[in-house]
PDB file of C-alpha atoms and ligand atoms in Angstrom:
ATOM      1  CA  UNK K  10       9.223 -11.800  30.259  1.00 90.00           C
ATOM      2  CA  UNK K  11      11.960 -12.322  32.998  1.00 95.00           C
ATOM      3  CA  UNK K  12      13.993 -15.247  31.328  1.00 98.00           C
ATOM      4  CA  UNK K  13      15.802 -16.773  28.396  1.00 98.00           C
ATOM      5  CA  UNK K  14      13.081 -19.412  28.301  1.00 97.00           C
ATOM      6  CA  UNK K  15      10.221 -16.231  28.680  1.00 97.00           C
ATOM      7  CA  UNK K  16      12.277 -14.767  25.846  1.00 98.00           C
ATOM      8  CA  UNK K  17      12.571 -17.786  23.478  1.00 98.00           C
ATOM      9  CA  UNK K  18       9.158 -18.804  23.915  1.00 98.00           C
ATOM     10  CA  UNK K  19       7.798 -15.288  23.566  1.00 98.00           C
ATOM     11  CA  UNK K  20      10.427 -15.263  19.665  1.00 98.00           C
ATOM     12  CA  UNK K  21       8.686 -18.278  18.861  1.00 98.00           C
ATOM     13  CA  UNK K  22       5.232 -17.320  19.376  1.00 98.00           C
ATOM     14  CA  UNK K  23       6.336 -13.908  16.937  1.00 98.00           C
ATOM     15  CA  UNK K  24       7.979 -15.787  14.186  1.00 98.00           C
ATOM     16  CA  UNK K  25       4.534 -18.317  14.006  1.00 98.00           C
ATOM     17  CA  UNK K  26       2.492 -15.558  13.821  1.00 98.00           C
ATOM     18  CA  UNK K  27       5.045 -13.987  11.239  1.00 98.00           C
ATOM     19  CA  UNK K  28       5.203 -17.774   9.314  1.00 98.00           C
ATOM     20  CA  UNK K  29       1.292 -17.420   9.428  1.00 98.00           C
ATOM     21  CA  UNK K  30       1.222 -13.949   7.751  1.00 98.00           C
ATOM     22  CA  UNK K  31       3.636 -14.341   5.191  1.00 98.00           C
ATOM     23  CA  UNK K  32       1.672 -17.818   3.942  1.00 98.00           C
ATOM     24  CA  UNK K  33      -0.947 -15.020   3.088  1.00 98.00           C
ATOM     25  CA  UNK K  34       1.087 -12.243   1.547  1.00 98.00           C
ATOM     26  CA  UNK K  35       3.204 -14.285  -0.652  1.00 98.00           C
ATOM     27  CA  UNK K  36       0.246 -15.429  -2.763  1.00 98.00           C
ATOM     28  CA  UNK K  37      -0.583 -11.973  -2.953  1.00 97.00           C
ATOM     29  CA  UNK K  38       3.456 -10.994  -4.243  1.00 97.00           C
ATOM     30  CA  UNK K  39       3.415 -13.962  -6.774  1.00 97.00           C
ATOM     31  CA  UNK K  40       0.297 -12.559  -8.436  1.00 97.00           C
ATOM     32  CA  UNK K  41       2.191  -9.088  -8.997  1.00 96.00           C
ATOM     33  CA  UNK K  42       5.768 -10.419  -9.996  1.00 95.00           C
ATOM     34  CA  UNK K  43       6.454 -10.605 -13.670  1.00 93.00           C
ATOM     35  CA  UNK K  44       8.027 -13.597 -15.514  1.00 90.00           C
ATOM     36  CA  UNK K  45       8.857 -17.310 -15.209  1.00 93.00           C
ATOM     37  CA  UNK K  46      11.734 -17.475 -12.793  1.00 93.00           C
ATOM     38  CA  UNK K  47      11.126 -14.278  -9.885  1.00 94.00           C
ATOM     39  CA  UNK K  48       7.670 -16.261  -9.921  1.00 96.00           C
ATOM     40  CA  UNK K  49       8.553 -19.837  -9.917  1.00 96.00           C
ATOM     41  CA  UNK K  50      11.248 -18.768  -6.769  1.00 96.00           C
ATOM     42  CA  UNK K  51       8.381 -16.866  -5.436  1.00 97.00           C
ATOM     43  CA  UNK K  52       6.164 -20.183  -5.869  1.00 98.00           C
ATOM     44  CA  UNK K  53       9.030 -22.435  -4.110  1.00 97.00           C
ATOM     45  CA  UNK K  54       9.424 -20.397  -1.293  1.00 97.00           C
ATOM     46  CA  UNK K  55       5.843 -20.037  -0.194  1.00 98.00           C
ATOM     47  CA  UNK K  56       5.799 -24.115  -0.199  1.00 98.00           C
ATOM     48  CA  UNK K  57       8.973 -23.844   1.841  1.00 98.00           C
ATOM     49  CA  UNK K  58       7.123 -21.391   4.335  1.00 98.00           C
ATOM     50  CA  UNK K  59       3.638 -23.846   4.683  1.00 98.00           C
ATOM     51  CA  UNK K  60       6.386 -26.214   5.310  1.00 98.00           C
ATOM     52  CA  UNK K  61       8.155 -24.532   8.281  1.00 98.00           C
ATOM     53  CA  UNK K  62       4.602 -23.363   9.757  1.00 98.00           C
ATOM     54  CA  UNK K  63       4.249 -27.264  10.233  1.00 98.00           C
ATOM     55  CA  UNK K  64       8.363 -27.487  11.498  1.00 98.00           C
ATOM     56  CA  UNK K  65       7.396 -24.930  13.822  1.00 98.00           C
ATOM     57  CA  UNK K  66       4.457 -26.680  15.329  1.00 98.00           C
ATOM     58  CA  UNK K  67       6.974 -29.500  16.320  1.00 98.00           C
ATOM     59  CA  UNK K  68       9.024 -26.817  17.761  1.00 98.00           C
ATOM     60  CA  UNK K  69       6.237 -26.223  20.364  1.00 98.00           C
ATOM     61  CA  UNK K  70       5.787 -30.211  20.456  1.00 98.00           C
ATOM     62  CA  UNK K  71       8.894 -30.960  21.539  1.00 98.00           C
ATOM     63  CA  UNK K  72       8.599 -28.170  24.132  1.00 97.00           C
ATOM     64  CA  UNK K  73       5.388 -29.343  25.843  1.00 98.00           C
ATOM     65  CA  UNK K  74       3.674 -26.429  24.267  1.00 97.00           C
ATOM     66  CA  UNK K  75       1.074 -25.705  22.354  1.00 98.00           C
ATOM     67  CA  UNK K  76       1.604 -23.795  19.007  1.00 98.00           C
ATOM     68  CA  UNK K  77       0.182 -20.315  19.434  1.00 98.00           C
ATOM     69  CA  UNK K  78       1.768 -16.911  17.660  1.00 98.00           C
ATOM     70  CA  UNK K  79       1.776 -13.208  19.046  1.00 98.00           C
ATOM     71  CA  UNK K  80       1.351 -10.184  16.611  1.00 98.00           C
ATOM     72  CA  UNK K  81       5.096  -9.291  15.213  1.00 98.00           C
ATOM     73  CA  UNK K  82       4.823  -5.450  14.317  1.00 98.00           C
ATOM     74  CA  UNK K  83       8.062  -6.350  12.180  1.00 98.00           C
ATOM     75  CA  UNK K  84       6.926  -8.532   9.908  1.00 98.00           C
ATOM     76  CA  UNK K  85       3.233  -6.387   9.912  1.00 98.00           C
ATOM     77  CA  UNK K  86       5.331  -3.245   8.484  1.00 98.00           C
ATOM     78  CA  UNK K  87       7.266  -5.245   6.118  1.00 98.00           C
ATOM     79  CA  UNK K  88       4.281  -6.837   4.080  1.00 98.00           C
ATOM     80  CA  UNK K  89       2.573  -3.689   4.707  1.00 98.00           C
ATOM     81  CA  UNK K  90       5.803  -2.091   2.825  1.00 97.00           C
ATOM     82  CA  UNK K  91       5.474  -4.986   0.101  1.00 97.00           C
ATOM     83  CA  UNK K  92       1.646  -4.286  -0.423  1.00 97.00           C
ATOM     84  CA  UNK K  93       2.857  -0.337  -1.452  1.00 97.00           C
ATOM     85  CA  UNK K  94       5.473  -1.764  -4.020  1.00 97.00           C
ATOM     86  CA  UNK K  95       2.945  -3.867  -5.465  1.00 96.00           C
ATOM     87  CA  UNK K  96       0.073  -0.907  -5.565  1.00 96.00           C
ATOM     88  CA  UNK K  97       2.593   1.639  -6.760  1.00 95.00           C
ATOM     89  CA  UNK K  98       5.485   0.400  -8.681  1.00 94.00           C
ATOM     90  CA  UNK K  99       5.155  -0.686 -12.641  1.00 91.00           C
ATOM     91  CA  UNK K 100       7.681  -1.320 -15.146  1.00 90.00           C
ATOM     92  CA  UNK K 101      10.487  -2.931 -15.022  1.00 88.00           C
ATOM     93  CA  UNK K 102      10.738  -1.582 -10.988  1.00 93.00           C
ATOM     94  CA  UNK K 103       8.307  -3.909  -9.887  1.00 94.00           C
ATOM     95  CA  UNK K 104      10.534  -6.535 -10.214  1.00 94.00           C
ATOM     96  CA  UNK K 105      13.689  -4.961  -8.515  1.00 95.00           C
ATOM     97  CA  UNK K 106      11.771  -3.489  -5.539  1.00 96.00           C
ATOM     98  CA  UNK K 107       9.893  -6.600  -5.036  1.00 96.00           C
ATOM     99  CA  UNK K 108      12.975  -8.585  -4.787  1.00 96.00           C
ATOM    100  CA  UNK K 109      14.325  -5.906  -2.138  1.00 97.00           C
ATOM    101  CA  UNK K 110      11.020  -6.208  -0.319  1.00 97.00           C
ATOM    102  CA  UNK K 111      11.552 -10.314  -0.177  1.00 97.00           C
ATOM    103  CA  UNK K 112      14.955  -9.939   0.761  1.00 97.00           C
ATOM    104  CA  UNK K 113      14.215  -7.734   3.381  1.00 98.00           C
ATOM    105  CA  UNK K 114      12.155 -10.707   4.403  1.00 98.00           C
ATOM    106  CA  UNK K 115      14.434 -12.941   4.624  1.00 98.00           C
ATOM    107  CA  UNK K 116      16.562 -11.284   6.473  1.00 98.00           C
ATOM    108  CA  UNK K 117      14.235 -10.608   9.570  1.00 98.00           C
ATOM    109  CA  UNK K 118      13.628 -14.360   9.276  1.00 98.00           C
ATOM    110  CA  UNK K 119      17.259 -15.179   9.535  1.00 98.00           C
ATOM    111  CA  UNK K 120      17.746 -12.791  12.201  1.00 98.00           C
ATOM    112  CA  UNK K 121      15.276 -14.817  14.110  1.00 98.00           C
ATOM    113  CA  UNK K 122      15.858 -18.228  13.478  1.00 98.00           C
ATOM    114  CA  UNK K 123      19.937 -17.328  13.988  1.00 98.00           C
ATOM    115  CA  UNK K 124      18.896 -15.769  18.057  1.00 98.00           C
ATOM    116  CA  UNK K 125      15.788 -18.697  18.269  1.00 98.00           C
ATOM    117  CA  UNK K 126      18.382 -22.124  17.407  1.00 98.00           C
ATOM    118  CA  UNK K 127      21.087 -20.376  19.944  1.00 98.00           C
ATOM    119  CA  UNK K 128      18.939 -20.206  22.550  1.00 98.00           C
ATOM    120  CA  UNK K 129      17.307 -23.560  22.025  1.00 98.00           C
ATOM    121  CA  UNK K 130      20.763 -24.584  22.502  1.00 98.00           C
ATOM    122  CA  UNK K 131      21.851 -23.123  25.605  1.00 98.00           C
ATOM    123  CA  UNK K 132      18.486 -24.070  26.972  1.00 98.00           C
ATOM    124  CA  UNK K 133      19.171 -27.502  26.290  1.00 98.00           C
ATOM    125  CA  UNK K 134      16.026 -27.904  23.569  1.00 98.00           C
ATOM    126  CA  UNK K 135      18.397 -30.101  21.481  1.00 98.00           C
ATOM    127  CA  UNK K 136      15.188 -30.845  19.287  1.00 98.00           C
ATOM    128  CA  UNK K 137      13.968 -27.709  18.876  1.00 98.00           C
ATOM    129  CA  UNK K 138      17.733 -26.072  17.618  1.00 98.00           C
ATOM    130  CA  UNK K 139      18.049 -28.477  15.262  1.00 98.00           C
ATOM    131  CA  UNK K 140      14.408 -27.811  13.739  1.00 98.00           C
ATOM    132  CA  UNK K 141      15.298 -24.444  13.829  1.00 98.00           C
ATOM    133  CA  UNK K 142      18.142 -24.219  12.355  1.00 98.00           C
ATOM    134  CA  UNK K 143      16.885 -26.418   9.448  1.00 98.00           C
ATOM    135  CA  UNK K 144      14.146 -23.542   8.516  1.00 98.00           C
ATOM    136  CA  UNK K 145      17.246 -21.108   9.033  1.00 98.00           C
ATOM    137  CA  UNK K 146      18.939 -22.965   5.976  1.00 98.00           C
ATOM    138  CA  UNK K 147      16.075 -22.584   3.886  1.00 98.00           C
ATOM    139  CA  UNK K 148      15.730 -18.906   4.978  1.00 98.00           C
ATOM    140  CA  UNK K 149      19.365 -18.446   4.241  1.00 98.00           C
ATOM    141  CA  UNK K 150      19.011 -20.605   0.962  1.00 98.00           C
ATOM    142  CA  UNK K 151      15.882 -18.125  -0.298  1.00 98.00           C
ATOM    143  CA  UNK K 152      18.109 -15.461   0.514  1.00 98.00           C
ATOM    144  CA  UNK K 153      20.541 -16.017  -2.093  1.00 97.00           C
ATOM    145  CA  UNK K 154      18.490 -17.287  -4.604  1.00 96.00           C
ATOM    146  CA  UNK K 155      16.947 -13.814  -5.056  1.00 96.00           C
ATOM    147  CA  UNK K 156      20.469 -12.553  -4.647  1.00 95.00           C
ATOM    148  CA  UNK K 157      21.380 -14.549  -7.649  1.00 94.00           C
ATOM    149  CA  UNK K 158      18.548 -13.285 -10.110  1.00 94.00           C
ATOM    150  CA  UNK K 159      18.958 -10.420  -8.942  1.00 92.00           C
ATOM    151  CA  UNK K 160      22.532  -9.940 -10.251  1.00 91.00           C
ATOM    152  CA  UNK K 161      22.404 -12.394 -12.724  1.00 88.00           C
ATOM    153  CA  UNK K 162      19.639 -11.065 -14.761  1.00 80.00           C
ATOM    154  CA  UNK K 163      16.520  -8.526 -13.022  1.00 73.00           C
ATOM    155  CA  UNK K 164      18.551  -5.670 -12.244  1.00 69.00           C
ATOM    156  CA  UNK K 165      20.065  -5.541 -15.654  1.00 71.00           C
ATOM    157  CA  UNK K 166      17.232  -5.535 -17.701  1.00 69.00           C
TER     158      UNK K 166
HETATM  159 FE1  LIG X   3       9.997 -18.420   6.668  1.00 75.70          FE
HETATM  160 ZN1  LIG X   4       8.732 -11.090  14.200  1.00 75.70          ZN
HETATM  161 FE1  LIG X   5       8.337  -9.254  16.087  1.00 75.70          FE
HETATM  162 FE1  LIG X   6      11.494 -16.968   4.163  1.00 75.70          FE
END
């Protein structure tokens, strides 16, 4: 890696693999969350994330590239984190911690997609930031709505 363009391409390969991974491991958290709405959110956002797996792959398109990922140790440790909350919490924990674990989530993925659109921009991939910053929305969107039950109703009970 030497330039921006290494460096963007190399981020892009690491949030597809990351994409990949969490289309896998959300299945997995919407078995163990309890009731209608943490589920149904949970539900929504792994459509969302099949969705941007495909939004990504036009990503590469529109750079001449082929789609291809790279392992992200990040987002490895974080479902790896998530699979101990769902082996070892019960009650009404489960819940709460699962919600931190998704969070925590979502905020790596916005923390990419925030660096990835920039640099798409400065590199003159006009394409390619606007894709980006359209999963970015729907990172920042998740974000909130677990934010909002959250406060609104899982950490109270
Ligand atoms: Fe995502
Ligand atoms: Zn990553
Ligand atoms: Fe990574
Ligand atoms: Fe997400």
């Amino acid at each position: 890696m030497k330039t921006l363009s290494d460096a963007f391409e190399h981020t892009l390969q690491d949030i597809y693999y990351a994409e990949n991974a969490l289309t896998k491991a959300l299945p997995k958290v919407h078995k163990a969350a309890n009731g209608k709405e943490l589920k149904a959110a949970i539900a929504d956002h792994l459509e969302e994330t099949k969705n941007q797996v495909k939004t990504l792959d036009k990503v590469f398109k529109s750079l001449g590239k082929k789609p291809s990922g790279v392992k992200c140790d990040a987002i490895e440790g974080l479902i790896k984190e998530t699979e101990g909350i769902i082996e070892e919490a019960s009650g009404v924990a489960k819940n709460v911690a699962l919600i931190a674990a998704c969070q925590a989530v979502e905020h790596y993925e916005i923390a990419r997609y925030g660096t990835l659109r920039e640099w798409a921009k400065v590199l003159g991939h006009s394409e390619a930031h606007d894709l980006l910053t359209s999963i970015l929305d729907q990172e920042k969107a998740a974000n909130s709505k677990l934010t909002n039950l959250a406060v609104s109703s899982i950490n109270k009970k």
